[in-house]
Amino acid sequence: MIACKGTRINLTIPVDKFFLGVVRSIVIELAEQCGFMDMEAGKIEMAVDEACANVIEHSYHITGRPQFPKGKEKNITIHIFYNEKKMAVEIEDKGERFDYTKYEQVSLKKHLKNMNARGLGLCIIHSFMDKVEYITDSEGCNHLTMIKFIEDRKQEAEKQRSRD
Amino acid sequence: MVVNMEKLSYISSAGLGVLMSTAKKLRINNGDIKLANLSTKIYGILELLGFTTVLETYKSEEEAVNSFVQKVKA
């Protein structure tokens, strides 16, 4: 779990894409409160949405609305931490582990050149967030941690303003 | 094909994938896909990801349709 001083919010949703809209609304609201500007907040929203969608689709192999037997429902937990310097989001699941060694990072440019969307979600996560880490703990729980720093954004915005 | 995105508030990689594969199929048959009425947010995301370099966008559905008419005339 991320060690980060600041506000911490935990959100648990069923493994169902139907709930991604709720997650996006919360994430964008918190990102804006945290101080990220429109497009930067939108990047965090999209990265978290893509990460959760990947868990549902590739970790739990679910397409469409899931139907779990009673008492065997599966969940995704989203831990959100933020302070004046950064926003960190950790997606936790107990589905199948993603083998990062088999993941070949393809640039956005190459995706567009080949008009190929396969792997675009992960590409978006890496492009939009400053730091991305994936681990599977000793209990078989997968943790994808994504961090975006706000300091750099403020500095960029100030630089932009001075250029204008 | 013209896609009016007026009511679209969010697009995921899956949605972008559909646009890309549709464009690919249409272009094989000398057709194309044009996007109209994009919100500032959706346009911003498409621009950030570089999609505006491979997919044409228009301010209105009419403009998008007319772009096909102009192509046929040319």
PDB file of C-alpha atoms in Angstrom:
ATOM      1  CA  MET A   1       0.000   0.000   0.000  1.00  0.00           C
ATOM      2  CA  ILE A   2       1.206   3.496  -0.845  1.00  0.00           C
ATOM      3  CA  ALA A   3       2.795   5.399   2.007  1.00  0.00           C
ATOM      4  CA  CYS A   4       1.547   8.932   1.525  1.00  0.00           C
ATOM      5  CA  LYS A   5       0.601  11.652   3.971  1.00  0.00           C
ATOM      6  CA  GLY A   6      -2.602  13.418   3.132  1.00  0.00           C
ATOM      7  CA  THR A   7      -6.191  12.608   2.405  1.00  0.00           C
ATOM      8  CA  ARG A   8      -6.979   8.972   1.775  1.00  0.00           C
ATOM      9  CA  ILE A   9     -10.142   7.567   0.254  1.00  0.00           C
ATOM     10  CA  ASN A  10     -10.931   3.901  -0.299  1.00  0.00           C
ATOM     11  CA  LEU A  11     -13.526   2.826  -2.789  1.00  0.00           C
ATOM     12  CA  THR A  12     -14.670  -0.725  -3.405  1.00  0.00           C
ATOM     13  CA  ILE A  13     -16.704  -1.540  -6.487  1.00  0.00           C
ATOM     14  CA  PRO A  14     -18.020  -4.805  -7.926  1.00  0.00           C
ATOM     15  CA  VAL A  15     -16.071  -6.216 -10.894  1.00  0.00           C
ATOM     16  CA  ASP A  16     -18.470  -4.646 -13.365  1.00  0.00           C
ATOM     17  CA  LYS A  17     -17.841  -1.911 -15.963  1.00  0.00           C
ATOM     18  CA  PHE A  18     -21.221  -0.445 -15.043  1.00  0.00           C
ATOM     19  CA  PHE A  19     -19.571   1.139 -11.974  1.00  0.00           C
ATOM     20  CA  LEU A  20     -16.687   2.797 -13.838  1.00  0.00           C
ATOM     21  CA  GLY A  21     -18.725   5.960 -14.332  1.00  0.00           C
ATOM     22  CA  VAL A  22     -18.985   6.344 -10.548  1.00  0.00           C
ATOM     23  CA  VAL A  23     -15.236   5.814 -10.174  1.00  0.00           C
ATOM     24  CA  ARG A  24     -14.483   8.412 -12.879  1.00  0.00           C
ATOM     25  CA  SER A  25     -16.768  10.995 -11.246  1.00  0.00           C
ATOM     26  CA  ILE A  26     -15.055  10.567  -7.868  1.00  0.00           C
ATOM     27  CA  VAL A  27     -11.536  10.564  -9.317  1.00  0.00           C
ATOM     28  CA  ILE A  28     -12.038  13.710 -11.422  1.00  0.00           C
ATOM     29  CA  GLU A  29     -13.691  15.532  -8.516  1.00  0.00           C
ATOM     30  CA  LEU A  30     -10.783  14.666  -6.201  1.00  0.00           C
ATOM     31  CA  ALA A  31      -8.167  15.486  -8.853  1.00  0.00           C
ATOM     32  CA  GLU A  32      -9.700  18.935  -9.328  1.00  0.00           C
ATOM     33  CA  GLN A  33      -9.875  19.468  -5.561  1.00  0.00           C
ATOM     34  CA  CYS A  34      -6.246  18.414  -5.408  1.00  0.00           C
ATOM     35  CA  GLY A  35      -5.400  21.258  -7.805  1.00  0.00           C
ATOM     36  CA  PHE A  36      -5.009  19.545 -11.156  1.00  0.00           C
ATOM     37  CA  MET A  37      -6.325  21.609 -14.026  1.00  0.00           C
ATOM     38  CA  ASP A  38      -9.017  20.366 -16.442  1.00  0.00           C
ATOM     39  CA  MET A  39      -6.916  18.342 -18.847  1.00  0.00           C
ATOM     40  CA  GLU A  40      -4.561  17.029 -16.165  1.00  0.00           C
ATOM     41  CA  ALA A  41      -7.537  15.884 -14.071  1.00  0.00           C
ATOM     42  CA  GLY A  42      -8.949  14.286 -17.235  1.00  0.00           C
ATOM     43  CA  LYS A  43      -5.697  12.344 -17.682  1.00  0.00           C
ATOM     44  CA  ILE A  44      -5.962  10.875 -14.167  1.00  0.00           C
ATOM     45  CA  GLU A  45      -9.640  10.058 -14.781  1.00  0.00           C
ATOM     46  CA  MET A  46      -8.797   8.210 -17.986  1.00  0.00           C
ATOM     47  CA  ALA A  47      -5.787   6.361 -16.509  1.00  0.00           C
ATOM     48  CA  VAL A  48      -7.866   5.080 -13.562  1.00  0.00           C
ATOM     49  CA  ASP A  49     -10.756   4.103 -15.840  1.00  0.00           C
ATOM     50  CA  GLU A  50      -8.401   2.190 -18.150  1.00  0.00           C
ATOM     51  CA  ALA A  51      -6.718   0.454 -15.199  1.00  0.00           C
ATOM     52  CA  CYS A  52     -10.058  -0.682 -13.732  1.00  0.00           C
ATOM     53  CA  ALA A  53     -11.332  -1.761 -17.157  1.00  0.00           C
ATOM     54  CA  ASN A  54      -8.145  -3.835 -17.642  1.00  0.00           C
ATOM     55  CA  VAL A  55      -8.701  -5.563 -14.286  1.00  0.00           C
ATOM     56  CA  ILE A  56     -12.303  -6.417 -15.207  1.00  0.00           C
ATOM     57  CA  GLU A  57     -11.433  -7.594 -18.696  1.00  0.00           C
ATOM     58  CA  HIS A  58      -8.023  -9.217 -18.302  1.00  0.00           C
ATOM     59  CA  SER A  59      -7.705 -10.095 -14.616  1.00  0.00           C
ATOM     60  CA  TYR A  60     -11.245 -11.411 -14.171  1.00  0.00           C
ATOM     61  CA  HIS A  61     -11.986 -12.106 -17.876  1.00  0.00           C
ATOM     62  CA  ILE A  62     -15.388 -10.450 -17.700  1.00  0.00           C
ATOM     63  CA  THR A  63     -17.166  -8.989 -20.690  1.00  0.00           C
ATOM     64  CA  GLY A  64     -20.684  -7.654 -20.300  1.00  0.00           C
ATOM     65  CA  ARG A  65     -22.547  -7.673 -16.974  1.00  0.00           C
ATOM     66  CA  PRO A  66     -21.151 -10.308 -14.585  1.00  0.00           C
ATOM     67  CA  GLN A  67     -23.287 -12.828 -12.751  1.00  0.00           C
ATOM     68  CA  PHE A  68     -21.473 -14.254  -9.751  1.00  0.00           C
ATOM     69  CA  PRO A  69     -23.038 -16.874  -7.497  1.00  0.00           C
ATOM     70  CA  LYS A  70     -24.333 -15.350  -4.253  1.00  0.00           C
ATOM     71  CA  GLY A  71     -21.516 -14.849  -1.759  1.00  0.00           C
ATOM     72  CA  LYS A  72     -18.866 -15.222  -4.477  1.00  0.00           C
ATOM     73  CA  GLU A  73     -19.012 -11.667  -5.816  1.00  0.00           C
ATOM     74  CA  LYS A  74     -15.669 -10.159  -6.775  1.00  0.00           C
ATOM     75  CA  ASN A  75     -14.510  -6.609  -6.104  1.00  0.00           C
ATOM     76  CA  ILE A  76     -11.881  -4.076  -7.062  1.00  0.00           C
ATOM     77  CA  THR A  77     -10.587  -1.716  -4.390  1.00  0.00           C
ATOM     78  CA  ILE A  78      -9.383   1.715  -5.385  1.00  0.00           C
ATOM     79  CA  HIS A  79      -7.214   3.551  -2.871  1.00  0.00           C
ATOM     80  CA  ILE A  80      -6.874   7.267  -3.583  1.00  0.00           C
ATOM     81  CA  PHE A  81      -4.333   9.406  -1.729  1.00  0.00           C
ATOM     82  CA  TYR A  82      -3.639  13.043  -2.301  1.00  0.00           C
ATOM     83  CA  ASN A  83      -1.817  15.961  -0.806  1.00  0.00           C
ATOM     84  CA  GLU A  84      -0.501  19.283  -2.074  1.00  0.00           C
ATOM     85  CA  LYS A  85       2.238  17.547  -4.068  1.00  0.00           C
ATOM     86  CA  LYS A  86       0.662  14.534  -5.720  1.00  0.00           C
ATOM     87  CA  MET A  87      -2.265  12.253  -6.287  1.00  0.00           C
ATOM     88  CA  ALA A  88      -1.708   8.520  -6.060  1.00  0.00           C
ATOM     89  CA  VAL A  89      -4.204   5.865  -7.041  1.00  0.00           C
ATOM     90  CA  GLU A  90      -3.756   2.191  -6.246  1.00  0.00           C
ATOM     91  CA  ILE A  91      -5.975  -0.387  -7.895  1.00  0.00           C
ATOM     92  CA  GLU A  92      -6.150  -3.642  -5.951  1.00  0.00           C
ATOM     93  CA  ASP A  93      -7.591  -6.896  -7.265  1.00  0.00           C
ATOM     94  CA  LYS A  94      -7.415 -10.609  -6.620  1.00  0.00           C
ATOM     95  CA  GLY A  95      -7.795 -11.721 -10.217  1.00  0.00           C
ATOM     96  CA  GLU A  96      -5.234 -13.221 -12.554  1.00  0.00           C
ATOM     97  CA  ARG A  97      -1.800 -11.665 -12.347  1.00  0.00           C
ATOM     98  CA  PHE A  98      -0.736  -9.560 -15.317  1.00  0.00           C
ATOM     99  CA  ASP A  99       2.600 -10.687 -16.690  1.00  0.00           C
ATOM    100  CA  TYR A 100       4.470  -7.453 -17.275  1.00  0.00           C
ATOM    101  CA  THR A 101       7.443  -9.357 -18.708  1.00  0.00           C
ATOM    102  CA  LYS A 102       5.272 -10.170 -21.734  1.00  0.00           C
ATOM    103  CA  TYR A 103       4.137  -6.587 -22.106  1.00  0.00           C
ATOM    104  CA  GLU A 104       5.777  -4.804 -24.971  1.00  0.00           C
ATOM    105  CA  GLN A 105       5.274  -1.080 -24.578  1.00  0.00           C
ATOM    106  CA  VAL A 106       4.090   0.370 -27.860  1.00  0.00           C
ATOM    107  CA  SER A 107       4.221   4.131 -28.335  1.00  0.00           C
ATOM    108  CA  LEU A 108       1.061   6.126 -29.029  1.00  0.00           C
ATOM    109  CA  LYS A 109       2.643   7.130 -32.334  1.00  0.00           C
ATOM    110  CA  LYS A 110       2.920   3.468 -33.371  1.00  0.00           C
ATOM    111  CA  HIS A 111      -0.681   2.763 -32.298  1.00  0.00           C
ATOM    112  CA  LEU A 112      -1.848   5.603 -34.527  1.00  0.00           C
ATOM    113  CA  LYS A 113       0.430   4.652 -37.412  1.00  0.00           C
ATOM    114  CA  ASN A 114      -0.892   1.076 -37.422  1.00  0.00           C
ATOM    115  CA  MET A 115      -4.427   2.176 -36.477  1.00  0.00           C
ATOM    116  CA  ASN A 116      -4.256  -0.538 -33.815  1.00  0.00           C
ATOM    117  CA  ALA A 117      -5.948  -0.175 -30.422  1.00  0.00           C
ATOM    118  CA  ARG A 118      -4.587  -3.350 -28.824  1.00  0.00           C
ATOM    119  CA  GLY A 119      -2.720  -2.356 -25.657  1.00  0.00           C
ATOM    120  CA  LEU A 120      -3.828   1.261 -25.992  1.00  0.00           C
ATOM    121  CA  GLY A 121      -5.199   1.301 -22.418  1.00  0.00           C
ATOM    122  CA  LEU A 122      -1.815   0.523 -20.858  1.00  0.00           C
ATOM    123  CA  CYS A 123      -0.142   2.947 -23.219  1.00  0.00           C
ATOM    124  CA  ILE A 124      -2.540   5.673 -22.025  1.00  0.00           C
ATOM    125  CA  ILE A 125      -1.834   4.828 -18.357  1.00  0.00           C
ATOM    126  CA  HIS A 126       1.928   5.135 -18.891  1.00  0.00           C
ATOM    127  CA  SER A 127       1.607   8.309 -20.972  1.00  0.00           C
ATOM    128  CA  PHE A 128      -0.787  10.116 -18.650  1.00  0.00           C
ATOM    129  CA  MET A 129       0.694   9.251 -15.251  1.00  0.00           C
ATOM    130  CA  ASP A 130       4.167  10.197 -13.949  1.00  0.00           C
ATOM    131  CA  LYS A 131       4.898   6.904 -12.190  1.00  0.00           C
ATOM    132  CA  VAL A 132       3.351   3.461 -12.693  1.00  0.00           C
ATOM    133  CA  GLU A 133       4.169   0.335 -10.678  1.00  0.00           C
ATOM    134  CA  TYR A 134       2.652  -3.130 -10.685  1.00  0.00           C
ATOM    135  CA  ILE A 135       3.226  -5.789  -8.045  1.00  0.00           C
ATOM    136  CA  THR A 136       1.606  -8.998  -6.887  1.00  0.00           C
ATOM    137  CA  ASP A 137       1.922  -9.523  -3.125  1.00  0.00           C
ATOM    138  CA  SER A 138       2.538 -12.785  -1.253  1.00  0.00           C
ATOM    139  CA  GLU A 139      -1.227 -13.279  -0.875  1.00  0.00           C
ATOM    140  CA  GLY A 140      -1.761 -13.133  -4.625  1.00  0.00           C
ATOM    141  CA  CYS A 141      -3.266  -9.662  -4.563  1.00  0.00           C
ATOM    142  CA  ASN A 142      -2.375  -7.428  -7.529  1.00  0.00           C
ATOM    143  CA  HIS A 143      -1.576  -3.754  -6.931  1.00  0.00           C
ATOM    144  CA  LEU A 144      -1.260  -1.212  -9.725  1.00  0.00           C
ATOM    145  CA  THR A 145      -0.033   2.093  -8.378  1.00  0.00           C
ATOM    146  CA  MET A 146      -0.192   5.256 -10.472  1.00  0.00           C
ATOM    147  CA  ILE A 147       1.136   8.609  -9.314  1.00  0.00           C
ATOM    148  CA  LYS A 148       0.807  12.081 -10.771  1.00  0.00           C
ATOM    149  CA  PHE A 149       2.764  14.968  -9.284  1.00  0.00           C
ATOM    150  CA  ILE A 150       1.082  18.300  -8.980  1.00  0.00           C
ATOM    151  CA  GLU A 151       4.155  20.428  -8.393  1.00  0.00           C
ATOM    152  CA  ASP A 152       5.425  19.906 -11.902  1.00  0.00           C
ATOM    153  CA  ARG A 153       1.981  20.778 -13.295  1.00  0.00           C
ATOM    154  CA  LYS A 154       1.897  24.060 -11.388  1.00  0.00           C
ATOM    155  CA  GLN A 155       5.380  24.909 -12.593  1.00  0.00           C
ATOM    156  CA  GLU A 156       4.389  24.051 -16.165  1.00  0.00           C
ATOM    157  CA  ALA A 157       1.297  26.233 -15.896  1.00  0.00           C
ATOM    158  CA  GLU A 158       3.371  29.121 -14.529  1.00  0.00           C
ATOM    159  CA  LYS A 159       5.904  28.697 -17.337  1.00  0.00           C
ATOM    160  CA  GLN A 160       3.068  28.644 -19.867  1.00  0.00           C
ATOM    161  CA  ARG A 161       1.564  31.815 -18.366  1.00  0.00           C
ATOM    162  CA  SER A 162       4.926  33.587 -18.507  1.00  0.00           C
ATOM    163  CA  ARG A 163       5.343  32.507 -22.159  1.00  0.00           C
ATOM    164  CA  ASP A 164       1.851  33.869 -23.000  1.00  0.00           C
TER     165      ASP A 164
ATOM    166  CA  MET B   1     -19.533   8.006 -42.046  1.00  0.00           C
ATOM    167  CA  VAL B   2     -20.175  10.948 -39.740  1.00  0.00           C
ATOM    168  CA  VAL B   3     -20.269  10.402 -35.982  1.00  0.00           C
ATOM    169  CA  ASN B   4     -22.059  13.107 -34.026  1.00  0.00           C
ATOM    170  CA  MET B   5     -20.375  13.145 -30.608  1.00  0.00           C
ATOM    171  CA  GLU B   6     -22.562  15.836 -29.081  1.00  0.00           C
ATOM    172  CA  LYS B   7     -23.829  13.634 -26.242  1.00  0.00           C
ATOM    173  CA  LEU B   8     -20.493  11.977 -25.542  1.00  0.00           C
ATOM    174  CA  SER B   9     -19.037  12.973 -22.165  1.00  0.00           C
ATOM    175  CA  TYR B  10     -16.250  10.376 -21.962  1.00  0.00           C
ATOM    176  CA  ILE B  11     -14.330   8.103 -24.323  1.00  0.00           C
ATOM    177  CA  SER B  12     -12.210   5.114 -23.278  1.00  0.00           C
ATOM    178  CA  SER B  13      -9.484   3.290 -25.193  1.00  0.00           C
ATOM    179  CA  ALA B  14     -12.163   0.763 -26.196  1.00  0.00           C
ATOM    180  CA  GLY B  15     -14.191   3.567 -27.806  1.00  0.00           C
ATOM    181  CA  LEU B  16     -11.082   4.961 -29.480  1.00  0.00           C
ATOM    182  CA  GLY B  17     -10.327   1.465 -30.742  1.00  0.00           C
ATOM    183  CA  VAL B  18     -13.765   1.255 -32.360  1.00  0.00           C
ATOM    184  CA  LEU B  19     -13.159   4.598 -34.109  1.00  0.00           C
ATOM    185  CA  MET B  20      -9.753   3.447 -35.338  1.00  0.00           C
ATOM    186  CA  SER B  21     -10.897   0.056 -36.618  1.00  0.00           C
ATOM    187  CA  THR B  22     -13.931   1.649 -38.302  1.00  0.00           C
ATOM    188  CA  ALA B  23     -11.711   4.244 -39.998  1.00  0.00           C
ATOM    189  CA  LYS B  24      -9.350   1.487 -41.133  1.00  0.00           C
ATOM    190  CA  LYS B  25     -12.183  -0.570 -42.669  1.00  0.00           C
ATOM    191  CA  LEU B  26     -13.808   2.450 -44.351  1.00  0.00           C
ATOM    192  CA  ARG B  27     -10.529   3.688 -45.817  1.00  0.00           C
ATOM    193  CA  ILE B  28      -9.876   0.322 -47.453  1.00  0.00           C
ATOM    194  CA  ASN B  29     -13.082   0.996 -49.434  1.00  0.00           C
ATOM    195  CA  ASN B  30     -12.193   4.652 -50.136  1.00  0.00           C
ATOM    196  CA  GLY B  31     -14.512   5.843 -47.391  1.00  0.00           C
ATOM    197  CA  ASP B  32     -13.731   7.653 -44.162  1.00  0.00           C
ATOM    198  CA  ILE B  33     -15.039   8.497 -40.702  1.00  0.00           C
ATOM    199  CA  LYS B  34     -15.501  12.134 -39.625  1.00  0.00           C
ATOM    200  CA  LEU B  35     -16.190  13.233 -36.078  1.00  0.00           C
ATOM    201  CA  ALA B  36     -18.518  16.141 -35.337  1.00  0.00           C
ATOM    202  CA  ASN B  37     -19.632  18.159 -32.306  1.00  0.00           C
ATOM    203  CA  LEU B  38     -16.871  17.135 -29.946  1.00  0.00           C
ATOM    204  CA  SER B  39     -16.875  18.719 -26.491  1.00  0.00           C
ATOM    205  CA  THR B  40     -13.732  20.599 -25.435  1.00  0.00           C
ATOM    206  CA  LYS B  41     -12.860  17.733 -23.108  1.00  0.00           C
ATOM    207  CA  ILE B  42     -13.233  14.972 -25.713  1.00  0.00           C
ATOM    208  CA  TYR B  43     -11.375  17.016 -28.341  1.00  0.00           C
ATOM    209  CA  GLY B  44      -8.625  17.680 -25.778  1.00  0.00           C
ATOM    210  CA  ILE B  45      -8.194  13.966 -25.043  1.00  0.00           C
ATOM    211  CA  LEU B  46      -8.161  13.089 -28.761  1.00  0.00           C
ATOM    212  CA  GLU B  47      -5.639  15.839 -29.425  1.00  0.00           C
ATOM    213  CA  LEU B  48      -3.415  14.790 -26.510  1.00  0.00           C
ATOM    214  CA  LEU B  49      -3.346  11.221 -27.781  1.00  0.00           C
ATOM    215  CA  GLY B  50      -2.664  12.332 -31.345  1.00  0.00           C
ATOM    216  CA  PHE B  51      -5.978  11.095 -32.721  1.00  0.00           C
ATOM    217  CA  THR B  52      -6.752  14.430 -34.346  1.00  0.00           C
ATOM    218  CA  THR B  53      -3.882  13.755 -36.745  1.00  0.00           C
ATOM    219  CA  VAL B  54      -5.506  10.570 -38.063  1.00  0.00           C
ATOM    220  CA  LEU B  55      -9.225  11.345 -37.654  1.00  0.00           C
ATOM    221  CA  GLU B  56     -10.867  14.459 -39.063  1.00  0.00           C
ATOM    222  CA  THR B  57     -12.965  16.516 -36.650  1.00  0.00           C
ATOM    223  CA  TYR B  58     -15.594  19.154 -37.435  1.00  0.00           C
ATOM    224  CA  LYS B  59     -17.488  21.683 -35.378  1.00  0.00           C
ATOM    225  CA  SER B  60     -20.870  20.555 -36.670  1.00  0.00           C
ATOM    226  CA  GLU B  61     -22.495  17.540 -38.288  1.00  0.00           C
ATOM    227  CA  GLU B  62     -23.290  19.687 -41.331  1.00  0.00           C
ATOM    228  CA  GLU B  63     -19.639  20.644 -41.808  1.00  0.00           C
ATOM    229  CA  ALA B  64     -18.618  16.992 -41.536  1.00  0.00           C
ATOM    230  CA  VAL B  65     -21.199  15.884 -44.127  1.00  0.00           C
ATOM    231  CA  ASN B  66     -20.185  18.763 -46.444  1.00  0.00           C
ATOM    232  CA  SER B  67     -16.561  17.671 -46.300  1.00  0.00           C
ATOM    233  CA  PHE B  68     -17.617  14.431 -48.035  1.00  0.00           C
ATOM    234  CA  VAL B  69     -19.608  16.377 -50.628  1.00  0.00           C
ATOM    235  CA  GLN B  70     -16.585  18.573 -51.376  1.00  0.00           C
ATOM    236  CA  LYS B  71     -14.413  15.462 -51.732  1.00  0.00           C
ATOM    237  CA  VAL B  72     -16.872  13.942 -54.238  1.00  0.00           C
ATOM    238  CA  LYS B  73     -16.994  17.225 -56.250  1.00  0.00           C
ATOM    239  CA  ALA B  74     -13.205  17.380 -56.330  1.00  0.00           C
TER     240      ALA B  74
END
